[in-house]
CSV table of C-alpha atoms in Angstrom, one decimal:
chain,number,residue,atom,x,y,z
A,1,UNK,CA,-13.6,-4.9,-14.1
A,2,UNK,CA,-14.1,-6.4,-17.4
A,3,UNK,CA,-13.7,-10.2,-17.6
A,4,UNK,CA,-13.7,-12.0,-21.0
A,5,UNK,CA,-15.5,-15.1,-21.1
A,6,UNK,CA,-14.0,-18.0,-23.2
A,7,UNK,CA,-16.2,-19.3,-25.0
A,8,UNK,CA,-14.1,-22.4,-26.2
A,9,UNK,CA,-14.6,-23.9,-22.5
A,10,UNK,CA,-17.6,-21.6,-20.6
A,11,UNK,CA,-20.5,-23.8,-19.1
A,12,UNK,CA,-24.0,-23.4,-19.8
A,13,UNK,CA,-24.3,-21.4,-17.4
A,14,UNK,CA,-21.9,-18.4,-17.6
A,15,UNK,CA,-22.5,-18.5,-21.4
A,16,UNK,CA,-26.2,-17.7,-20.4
A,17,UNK,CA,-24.6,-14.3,-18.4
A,18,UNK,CA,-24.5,-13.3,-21.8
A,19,UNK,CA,-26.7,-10.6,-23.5
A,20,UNK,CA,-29.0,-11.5,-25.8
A,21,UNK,CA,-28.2,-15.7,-24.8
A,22,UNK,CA,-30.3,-17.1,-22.6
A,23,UNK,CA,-30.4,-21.4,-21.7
A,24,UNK,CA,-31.5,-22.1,-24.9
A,25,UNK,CA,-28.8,-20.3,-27.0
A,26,UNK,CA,-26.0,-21.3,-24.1
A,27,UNK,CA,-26.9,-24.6,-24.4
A,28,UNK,CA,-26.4,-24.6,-28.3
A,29,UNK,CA,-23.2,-23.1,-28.0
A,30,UNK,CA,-21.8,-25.9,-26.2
A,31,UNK,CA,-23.6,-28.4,-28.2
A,32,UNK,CA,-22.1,-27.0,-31.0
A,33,UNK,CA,-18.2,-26.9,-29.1
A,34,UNK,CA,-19.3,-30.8,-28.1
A,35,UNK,CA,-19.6,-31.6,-31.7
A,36,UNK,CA,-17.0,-29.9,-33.5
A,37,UNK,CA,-14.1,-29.1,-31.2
A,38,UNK,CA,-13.5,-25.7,-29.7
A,39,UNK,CA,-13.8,-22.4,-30.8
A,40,UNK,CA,-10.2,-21.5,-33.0
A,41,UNK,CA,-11.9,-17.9,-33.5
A,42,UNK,CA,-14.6,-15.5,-31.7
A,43,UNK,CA,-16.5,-15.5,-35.2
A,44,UNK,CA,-17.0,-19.2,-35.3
A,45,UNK,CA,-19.5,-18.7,-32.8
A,46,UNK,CA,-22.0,-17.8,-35.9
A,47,UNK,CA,-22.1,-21.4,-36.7
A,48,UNK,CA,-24.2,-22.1,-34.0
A,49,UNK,CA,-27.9,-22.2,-35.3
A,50,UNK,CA,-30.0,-19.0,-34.4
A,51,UNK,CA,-26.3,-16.8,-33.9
A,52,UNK,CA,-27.0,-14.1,-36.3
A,53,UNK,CA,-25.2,-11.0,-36.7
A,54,UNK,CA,-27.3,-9.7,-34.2
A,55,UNK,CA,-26.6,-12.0,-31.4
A,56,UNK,CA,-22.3,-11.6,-32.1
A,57,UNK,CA,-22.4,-8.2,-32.1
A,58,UNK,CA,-23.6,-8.3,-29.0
A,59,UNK,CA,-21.4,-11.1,-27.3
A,60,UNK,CA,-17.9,-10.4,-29.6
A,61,UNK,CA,-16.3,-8.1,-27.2
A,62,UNK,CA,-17.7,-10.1,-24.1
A,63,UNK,CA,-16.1,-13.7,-25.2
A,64,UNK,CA,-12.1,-14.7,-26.2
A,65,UNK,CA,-11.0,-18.2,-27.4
A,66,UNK,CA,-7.8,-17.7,-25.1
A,67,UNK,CA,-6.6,-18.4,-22.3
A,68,UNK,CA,-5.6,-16.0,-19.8
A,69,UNK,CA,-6.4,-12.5,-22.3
């Protein structure tokens, strides 16, 4: 079963299920989504501070912006 997480409304603590997150990283990702709106794109996730190239690879075929994919 392969779930996609959506990013644009995950909590803390499912976006810490992720590889490679952890609380620290989760918690900056909805930080980020607090202060600028959600996610319109699975790349605008780099815009969080410490998501590098690294990190997305990782998460980008784990995490949608849609609803019900």
């Amino acid at each position: 079963l392969n779930v996609l997480l959506i990013v644009k409304s995950a909590s803390v603590d499912l976006l810490d299920t992720l590889p490679g997150i952890g609380p620290a990283l989760a918690g900056a990702i909805v930080s980020y989504r607090e202060e600028n709106g959600p996610f319109r794109s699975i790349a605008e996730v780099t815009g969080v501070p410490k998501i590098g190239p690294a990190a997305y690879e990782k998460i980008r075929d784990l995490v949608t912006v849609a609803e019900g994919q």
